[in-house]
């Protein structure tokens, strides 16, 4: 499976939208680009495999794998980047403004319903992250 995260960069956050087979799946919010600094920046543009990460404390999550100089980049619920994120990606149903979205839990459930069955069936999922203006 191929997913495309098309981003729009702003000083107060990075807004994006994930597409599968040319159709929008969910919108996203991330921290602004700050040179891939851990806990304060979104991840670099590029192509990344997705995997499943399971922890006792938080259960099952989608994880973005093989991010240079970063680890534990997850998809998880969050509606405000500076309050809820430290480098991860939050799916949202709507963008309110840069770095702020709404109905994140609903959007996360929609993304997981699409991706988990593929990964659990031993399929591969690739996330291609790019600037929407360059795509």
CSV table of N, CA and C in Angstrom, one decimal:
chain,number,residue,atom,x,y,z
A,1,UNK,N,0.8,-1.2,0.0
A,1,UNK,CA,0.0,0.0,0.0
A,1,UNK,C,0.9,1.2,0.0
A,2,UNK,N,0.5,2.2,-0.8
A,2,UNK,CA,1.2,3.5,-0.8
A,2,UNK,C,0.3,4.6,-0.3
A,3,UNK,N,0.8,5.4,0.6
A,3,UNK,CA,0.1,6.5,1.2
A,3,UNK,C,1.0,7.8,0.9
A,4,UNK,N,0.4,8.9,0.5
A,4,UNK,CA,1.1,10.1,0.3
A,4,UNK,C,0.6,11.2,1.3
A,5,UNK,N,1.5,11.7,2.0
A,5,UNK,CA,1.3,12.8,2.9
A,5,UNK,C,1.7,14.1,2.3
A,6,UNK,N,0.8,14.9,1.8
A,6,UNK,CA,1.1,16.2,1.2
A,6,UNK,C,1.0,17.3,2.2
A,7,UNK,N,2.1,18.0,2.4
A,7,UNK,CA,2.2,19.0,3.5
A,7,UNK,C,2.1,20.5,3.0
A,8,UNK,N,1.7,21.4,3.9
A,8,UNK,CA,1.7,22.8,3.7
A,8,UNK,C,2.4,23.3,5.0
A,9,UNK,N,3.6,24.0,4.8
A,9,UNK,CA,4.4,24.4,6.0
A,9,UNK,C,4.0,25.8,6.4
A,10,UNK,N,3.9,26.0,7.7
A,10,UNK,CA,3.6,27.3,8.4
A,10,UNK,C,4.5,27.4,9.6
A,11,UNK,N,4.6,28.6,10.1
A,11,UNK,CA,5.5,28.8,11.3
A,11,UNK,C,4.8,28.2,12.5
A,12,UNK,N,3.5,28.1,12.5
A,12,UNK,CA,2.8,27.6,13.7
A,12,UNK,C,2.4,26.1,13.6
A,13,UNK,N,2.8,25.5,12.6
A,13,UNK,CA,2.5,24.1,12.4
A,13,UNK,C,2.5,23.7,11.0
A,14,UNK,N,2.5,22.4,10.7
A,14,UNK,CA,2.5,21.8,9.4
A,14,UNK,C,1.2,21.1,9.2
A,15,UNK,N,0.4,21.6,8.2
A,15,UNK,CA,-0.8,20.9,7.9
A,15,UNK,C,-0.7,20.0,6.7
A,16,UNK,N,-1.3,18.9,6.7
A,16,UNK,CA,-1.2,18.0,5.6
A,16,UNK,C,-2.5,17.2,5.3
A,17,UNK,N,-2.4,16.4,4.3
A,17,UNK,CA,-3.5,15.5,4.0
A,17,UNK,C,-2.9,14.2,3.4
A,18,UNK,N,-3.4,13.1,3.9
A,18,UNK,CA,-2.9,11.7,3.5
A,18,UNK,C,-3.9,11.2,2.4
A,19,UNK,N,-3.3,10.8,1.3
A,19,UNK,CA,-4.0,10.2,0.2
A,19,UNK,C,-3.7,8.8,-0.1
A,20,UNK,N,-4.7,8.0,-0.5
A,20,UNK,CA,-4.5,6.6,-0.9
A,20,UNK,C,-5.2,6.4,-2.2
A,21,UNK,N,-4.5,6.0,-3.2
A,21,UNK,CA,-5.0,5.8,-4.5
A,21,UNK,C,-5.7,7.0,-5.1
A,22,UNK,N,-5.1,8.2,-4.8
A,22,UNK,CA,-5.6,9.4,-5.3
A,22,UNK,C,-6.7,10.0,-4.5
A,23,UNK,N,-7.2,9.4,-3.5
A,23,UNK,CA,-8.3,9.9,-2.7
A,23,UNK,C,-7.8,10.3,-1.3
A,24,UNK,N,-8.4,11.4,-0.8
A,24,UNK,CA,-8.0,11.9,0.5
A,24,UNK,C,-8.6,10.9,1.6
A,25,UNK,N,-7.7,10.6,2.6
A,25,UNK,CA,-8.1,9.7,3.7
A,25,UNK,C,-8.3,10.5,4.9
A,26,UNK,N,-7.3,11.2,5.4
A,26,UNK,CA,-7.4,12.1,6.6
A,26,UNK,C,-6.5,13.3,6.4
A,27,UNK,N,-6.8,14.3,7.1
A,27,UNK,CA,-5.9,15.5,7.2
A,27,UNK,C,-4.9,15.2,8.4
A,28,UNK,N,-3.8,16.0,8.4
A,28,UNK,CA,-2.9,15.8,9.5
A,28,UNK,C,-2.4,17.2,10.0
A,29,UNK,N,-1.9,17.1,11.3
A,29,UNK,CA,-1.2,18.3,11.8
A,29,UNK,C,0.2,17.7,12.4
A,30,UNK,N,1.2,18.5,12.3
A,30,UNK,CA,2.5,18.2,12.8
A,30,UNK,C,3.2,19.5,13.3
A,31,UNK,N,4.3,19.3,14.0
A,31,UNK,CA,5.1,20.5,14.4
A,31,UNK,C,5.6,21.2,13.1
A,32,UNK,N,6.0,22.4,13.3
A,32,UNK,CA,6.7,23.1,12.1
A,32,UNK,C,8.0,22.4,11.8
A,33,UNK,N,8.5,22.7,10.6
A,33,UNK,CA,9.8,22.2,10.2
A,33,UNK,C,10.9,23.0,11.0
A,34,UNK,N,11.7,22.2,11.7
A,34,UNK,CA,12.8,22.8,12.5
A,34,UNK,C,14.0,21.9,12.4
A,35,UNK,N,14.4,21.7,11.1
A,35,UNK,CA,15.7,20.9,10.8
A,35,UNK,C,15.7,19.5,11.4
A,36,UNK,N,14.6,18.9,11.6
A,36,UNK,CA,14.5,17.5,12.1
A,36,UNK,C,14.9,17.4,13.5
A,37,UNK,N,14.9,18.5,14.3
A,37,UNK,CA,15.3,18.4,15.7
A,37,UNK,C,14.3,17.6,16.5
A,38,UNK,N,14.8,16.7,17.3
A,38,UNK,CA,14.0,15.7,18.1
A,38,UNK,C,13.0,16.5,19.0
A,39,UNK,N,11.8,16.1,19.0
A,39,UNK,CA,10.7,16.7,19.9
A,39,UNK,C,10.2,18.1,19.5
A,40,UNK,N,10.8,18.7,18.5
A,40,UNK,CA,10.4,20.1,18.2
A,40,UNK,C,10.1,20.3,16.7
A,41,UNK,N,10.4,19.3,15.9
A,41,UNK,CA,10.2,19.4,14.4
A,41,UNK,C,9.4,18.2,13.9
A,42,UNK,N,8.7,18.5,12.7
A,42,UNK,CA,8.2,17.4,12.0
A,42,UNK,C,9.3,16.6,11.3
A,43,UNK,N,9.0,15.4,10.8
A,43,UNK,CA,10.0,14.6,10.2
A,43,UNK,C,10.4,15.1,8.8
A,44,UNK,N,11.5,14.8,8.3
A,44,UNK,CA,11.9,15.3,6.9
A,44,UNK,C,11.0,14.6,5.8
A,45,UNK,N,10.9,15.3,4.7
A,45,UNK,CA,10.3,14.7,3.6
A,45,UNK,C,11.0,13.5,3.1
A,46,UNK,N,10.3,12.5,2.6
A,46,UNK,CA,11.0,11.2,2.2
A,46,UNK,C,9.9,10.1,2.2
A,47,UNK,N,10.4,8.9,2.0
A,47,UNK,CA,9.6,7.7,2.0
A,47,UNK,C,9.9,6.8,3.1
A,48,UNK,N,8.9,6.4,3.9
A,48,UNK,CA,9.1,5.7,5.1
A,48,UNK,C,8.1,4.5,5.2
A,49,UNK,N,8.6,3.3,5.6
A,49,UNK,CA,7.7,2.2,5.9
A,49,UNK,C,7.0,2.5,7.2
A,50,UNK,N,5.7,2.0,7.2
A,50,UNK,CA,4.9,2.1,8.4
A,50,UNK,C,4.9,0.7,9.1
A,51,UNK,N,4.9,0.7,10.4
A,51,UNK,CA,4.8,-0.5,11.2
A,51,UNK,C,3.9,-0.4,12.3
A,52,UNK,N,3.7,-1.5,13.1
A,52,UNK,CA,2.9,-1.5,14.2
A,52,UNK,C,3.8,-1.5,15.5
A,53,UNK,N,3.5,-0.6,16.4
A,53,UNK,CA,4.2,-0.5,17.7
A,53,UNK,C,3.2,-0.8,18.8
A,54,UNK,N,3.5,-1.7,19.7
A,54,UNK,CA,2.6,-2.1,20.7
A,54,UNK,C,3.3,-1.9,22.1
A,55,UNK,N,2.7,-1.1,23.0
A,55,UNK,CA,3.2,-0.9,24.3
A,55,UNK,C,2.1,-1.3,25.3
A,56,UNK,N,2.5,-1.6,26.5
A,56,UNK,CA,1.6,-1.9,27.6
A,56,UNK,C,0.8,-0.7,27.9
A,57,UNK,N,1.5,0.4,28.0
A,57,UNK,CA,0.8,1.6,28.5
A,57,UNK,C,-0.2,2.2,27.5
A,58,UNK,N,0.1,2.1,26.2
A,58,UNK,CA,-0.7,2.8,25.2
A,58,UNK,C,-1.3,1.9,24.1
A,59,UNK,N,-1.0,0.6,24.2
A,59,UNK,CA,-1.6,-0.3,23.2
A,59,UNK,C,-1.0,-0.2,21.8
A,60,UNK,N,-1.8,-0.3,20.8
A,60,UNK,CA,-1.3,-0.5,19.4
A,60,UNK,C,-1.3,0.9,18.7
A,61,UNK,N,-0.2,1.2,18.0
A,61,UNK,CA,0.0,2.5,17.3
A,61,UNK,C,0.6,2.2,15.9
A,62,UNK,N,0.3,3.1,15.0
A,62,UNK,CA,1.1,3.1,13.7
A,62,UNK,C,2.4,3.9,14.0
A,63,UNK,N,3.5,3.3,13.5
A,63,UNK,CA,4.8,3.9,13.7
A,63,UNK,C,5.4,4.2,12.3
A,64,UNK,N,6.0,5.4,12.2
A,64,UNK,CA,6.8,5.7,11.0
A,64,UNK,C,8.2,5.2,11.2
A,65,UNK,N,8.7,4.3,10.4
A,65,UNK,CA,10.0,3.7,10.6
A,65,UNK,C,11.1,4.4,9.8
A,66,UNK,N,12.3,4.1,10.3
A,66,UNK,CA,13.5,4.5,9.5
A,66,UNK,C,13.6,6.0,9.3
A,67,UNK,N,13.2,6.8,10.3
A,67,UNK,CA,13.4,8.3,10.1
A,67,UNK,C,14.7,8.6,10.6
A,68,UNK,N,15.5,9.3,9.8
A,68,UNK,CA,16.9,9.6,10.1
A,68,UNK,C,17.0,10.4,11.5
A,69,UNK,N,17.8,9.9,12.4
A,69,UNK,CA,18.1,10.6,13.7
A,69,UNK,C,16.8,10.7,14.6
A,70,UNK,N,15.8,9.9,14.3
A,70,UNK,CA,14.6,10.0,15.1
A,70,UNK,C,14.1,8.6,15.4
A,71,UNK,N,13.3,8.4,16.4
A,71,UNK,CA,12.7,7.1,16.7
A,71,UNK,C,11.3,7.4,17.4
A,72,UNK,N,10.5,6.3,17.4
A,72,UNK,CA,9.2,6.4,18.0
A,72,UNK,C,8.3,7.5,17.4
A,73,UNK,N,8.3,7.7,16.1
A,73,UNK,CA,7.5,8.6,15.4
A,73,UNK,C,6.1,7.9,15.2
A,74,UNK,N,5.1,8.3,15.9
A,74,UNK,CA,3.8,7.6,15.9
A,74,UNK,C,2.7,8.5,15.2
A,75,UNK,N,1.7,7.8,14.8
A,75,UNK,CA,0.4,8.5,14.5
A,75,UNK,C,-0.4,8.3,15.8
A,76,UNK,N,-0.8,9.4,16.3
A,76,UNK,CA,-1.7,9.4,17.5
A,76,UNK,C,-2.6,10.6,17.5
A,77,UNK,N,-3.6,10.5,18.3
A,77,UNK,CA,-4.6,11.6,18.4
A,77,UNK,C,-4.0,12.8,19.0
A,78,UNK,N,-4.4,14.0,18.5
A,78,UNK,CA,-4.0,15.3,19.0
A,78,UNK,C,-4.6,16.4,18.2
A,79,UNK,N,-5.1,17.4,18.8
A,79,UNK,CA,-5.7,18.5,18.0
A,79,UNK,C,-4.9,19.8,18.0
A,80,UNK,N,-3.8,19.9,18.8
A,80,UNK,CA,-3.0,21.1,18.8
A,80,UNK,C,-1.5,20.7,18.9
A,81,UNK,N,-0.7,21.1,17.9
A,81,UNK,CA,0.7,20.6,17.8
A,81,UNK,C,1.5,20.9,19.0
A,82,UNK,N,1.4,22.1,19.6
A,82,UNK,CA,2.3,22.5,20.7
A,82,UNK,C,1.9,21.9,22.0
A,83,UNK,N,0.6,21.5,22.1
A,83,UNK,CA,0.1,20.9,23.3
A,83,UNK,C,0.2,19.4,23.3
A,84,UNK,N,0.0,18.8,22.1
A,84,UNK,CA,-0.2,17.3,22.0
A,84,UNK,C,0.9,16.5,21.3
A,85,UNK,N,1.8,17.2,20.6
A,85,UNK,CA,2.8,16.5,19.8
A,85,UNK,C,4.2,16.9,20.2
A,86,UNK,N,5.1,15.9,20.0
A,86,UNK,CA,6.6,16.1,20.2
A,86,UNK,C,7.3,15.4,19.0
A,87,UNK,N,6.8,15.6,17.8
A,87,UNK,CA,7.4,15.1,16.6
A,87,UNK,C,6.6,14.1,15.9
A,88,UNK,N,5.5,13.6,16.5
A,88,UNK,CA,4.6,12.6,15.9
A,88,UNK,C,3.7,13.3,14.9
A,89,UNK,N,2.8,12.5,14.4
A,89,UNK,CA,1.8,13.0,13.4
A,89,UNK,C,0.4,12.7,14.0
A,90,UNK,N,-0.4,13.8,14.0
A,90,UNK,CA,-1.8,13.6,14.4
A,90,UNK,C,-2.8,13.7,13.3
A,91,UNK,N,-3.5,12.6,13.0
A,91,UNK,CA,-4.6,12.7,12.0
A,91,UNK,C,-5.7,13.6,12.5
A,92,UNK,N,-6.3,14.4,11.7
A,92,UNK,CA,-7.5,15.2,12.1
A,92,UNK,C,-8.5,15.2,11.0
A,93,UNK,N,-9.7,15.4,11.4
A,93,UNK,CA,-10.8,15.5,10.4
A,93,UNK,C,-10.9,16.8,9.7
A,94,UNK,N,-10.5,17.9,10.4
A,94,UNK,CA,-10.6,19.2,9.8
A,94,UNK,C,-9.4,20.0,10.3
A,95,UNK,N,-8.9,20.9,9.4
A,95,UNK,CA,-7.9,21.9,9.8
A,95,UNK,C,-8.7,23.1,10.3
A,96,UNK,N,-8.3,23.6,11.5
A,96,UNK,CA,-8.9,24.8,12.0
A,96,UNK,C,-8.0,26.0,11.7
A,97,UNK,N,-6.7,25.8,11.8
A,97,UNK,CA,-5.7,26.8,11.4
A,97,UNK,C,-4.4,26.1,11.4
A,98,UNK,N,-3.2,26.7,11.0
A,98,UNK,CA,-2.0,25.9,11.0
A,98,UNK,C,-1.7,25.3,12.4
A,99,UNK,N,-1.4,24.0,12.4
A,99,UNK,CA,-1.1,23.3,13.6
A,99,UNK,C,-2.2,23.0,14.5
A,100,UNK,N,-3.5,23.3,14.1
A,100,UNK,CA,-4.6,23.0,14.9
A,100,UNK,C,-5.7,22.3,14.1
A,101,UNK,N,-6.2,21.2,14.6
A,101,UNK,CA,-7.3,20.4,13.9
A,101,UNK,C,-8.4,20.1,14.8
A,102,UNK,N,-9.3,19.3,14.3
A,102,UNK,CA,-10.4,18.8,15.2
A,102,UNK,C,-10.8,17.4,14.8
A,103,UNK,N,-11.4,16.7,15.8
A,103,UNK,CA,-11.9,15.4,15.7
A,103,UNK,C,-10.8,14.4,15.3
A,104,UNK,N,-9.7,14.5,16.1
A,104,UNK,CA,-8.5,13.7,15.8
A,104,UNK,C,-8.7,12.2,16.0
A,105,UNK,N,-9.4,11.9,17.1
A,105,UNK,CA,-9.7,10.5,17.4
A,105,UNK,C,-10.4,9.8,16.2
A,106,UNK,N,-11.4,10.5,15.7
A,106,UNK,CA,-12.2,9.9,14.5
A,106,UNK,C,-11.2,9.7,13.3
A,107,UNK,N,-10.4,10.7,13.0
A,107,UNK,CA,-9.5,10.6,11.9
A,107,UNK,C,-8.5,9.5,12.1
A,108,UNK,N,-8.0,9.3,13.3
A,108,UNK,CA,-7.0,8.3,13.7
A,108,UNK,C,-7.7,6.9,13.4
A,109,UNK,N,-8.9,6.7,13.9
A,109,UNK,CA,-9.6,5.5,13.7
A,109,UNK,C,-9.8,5.1,12.2
A,110,UNK,N,-10.0,6.2,11.4
A,110,UNK,CA,-10.2,5.9,10.0
A,110,UNK,C,-8.9,5.5,9.4
A,111,UNK,N,-7.8,6.1,9.7
A,111,UNK,CA,-6.5,5.8,9.2
A,111,UNK,C,-6.1,4.4,9.6
A,112,UNK,N,-6.3,4.1,10.9
A,112,UNK,CA,-5.9,2.7,11.4
A,112,UNK,C,-6.8,1.6,10.7
A,113,UNK,N,-8.0,1.9,10.5
A,113,UNK,CA,-8.9,0.9,9.8
A,113,UNK,C,-8.4,0.6,8.4
A,114,UNK,N,-7.8,1.6,7.8
A,114,UNK,CA,-7.2,1.4,6.4
A,114,UNK,C,-5.9,0.6,6.5
A,115,UNK,N,-5.1,1.0,7.4
A,115,UNK,CA,-3.7,0.5,7.4
A,115,UNK,C,-3.4,-0.8,8.3
A,116,UNK,N,-4.0,-0.9,9.4
A,116,UNK,CA,-3.8,-2.0,10.3
A,116,UNK,C,-4.0,-3.4,9.6
A,117,UNK,N,-5.1,-3.6,8.9
A,117,UNK,CA,-5.3,-4.9,8.2
A,117,UNK,C,-4.2,-5.2,7.2
A,118,UNK,N,-3.7,-4.3,6.5
A,118,UNK,CA,-2.6,-4.6,5.6
A,118,UNK,C,-1.3,-5.0,6.4
A,119,UNK,N,-1.0,-4.3,7.4
A,119,UNK,CA,0.2,-4.6,8.2
A,119,UNK,C,0.0,-5.9,8.9
A,120,UNK,N,-1.2,-6.2,9.5
A,120,UNK,CA,-1.4,-7.4,10.2
A,120,UNK,C,-1.4,-8.6,9.3
A,121,UNK,N,-1.7,-8.4,8.0
A,121,UNK,CA,-1.7,-9.4,7.0
A,121,UNK,C,-0.3,-9.6,6.4
A,122,UNK,N,0.7,-8.9,7.0
A,122,UNK,CA,2.1,-9.0,6.6
A,122,UNK,C,2.4,-8.3,5.3
A,123,UNK,N,1.5,-7.3,4.9
A,123,UNK,CA,1.7,-6.5,3.8
A,123,UNK,C,2.6,-5.3,4.2
A,124,UNK,N,3.0,-4.6,3.2
A,124,UNK,CA,3.8,-3.4,3.4
A,124,UNK,C,3.0,-2.1,3.1
A,125,UNK,N,3.3,-1.1,3.9
A,125,UNK,CA,2.7,0.2,3.8
A,125,UNK,C,3.8,1.2,3.7
A,126,UNK,N,3.9,2.0,2.7
A,126,UNK,CA,4.9,3.1,2.5
A,126,UNK,C,4.2,4.4,2.6
A,127,UNK,N,4.8,5.3,3.4
A,127,UNK,CA,4.3,6.7,3.5
A,127,UNK,C,5.3,7.6,2.8
A,128,UNK,N,4.8,8.3,1.8
A,128,UNK,CA,5.7,9.2,1.1
A,128,UNK,C,5.3,10.6,1.5
A,129,UNK,N,6.2,11.3,2.1
A,129,UNK,CA,6.0,12.7,2.7
A,129,UNK,C,6.6,13.7,1.8
A,130,UNK,N,5.8,14.7,1.3
A,130,UNK,CA,6.3,15.7,0.4
A,130,UNK,C,5.5,17.0,0.5
A,131,UNK,N,6.1,18.1,0.1
A,131,UNK,CA,5.5,19.4,0.0
A,131,UNK,C,4.4,19.3,-1.1
A,132,UNK,N,3.2,19.8,-0.8
A,132,UNK,CA,2.2,19.7,-1.8
A,132,UNK,C,2.4,20.5,-3.0
A,133,UNK,N,3.2,21.6,-2.8
A,133,UNK,CA,3.5,22.4,-4.0
A,133,UNK,C,4.5,21.8,-4.9
A,134,UNK,N,5.3,20.8,-4.5
A,134,UNK,CA,6.3,20.1,-5.3
A,134,UNK,C,5.8,18.8,-5.8
A,135,UNK,N,4.6,18.4,-5.4
A,135,UNK,CA,4.1,17.1,-5.8
A,135,UNK,C,3.4,17.1,-7.1
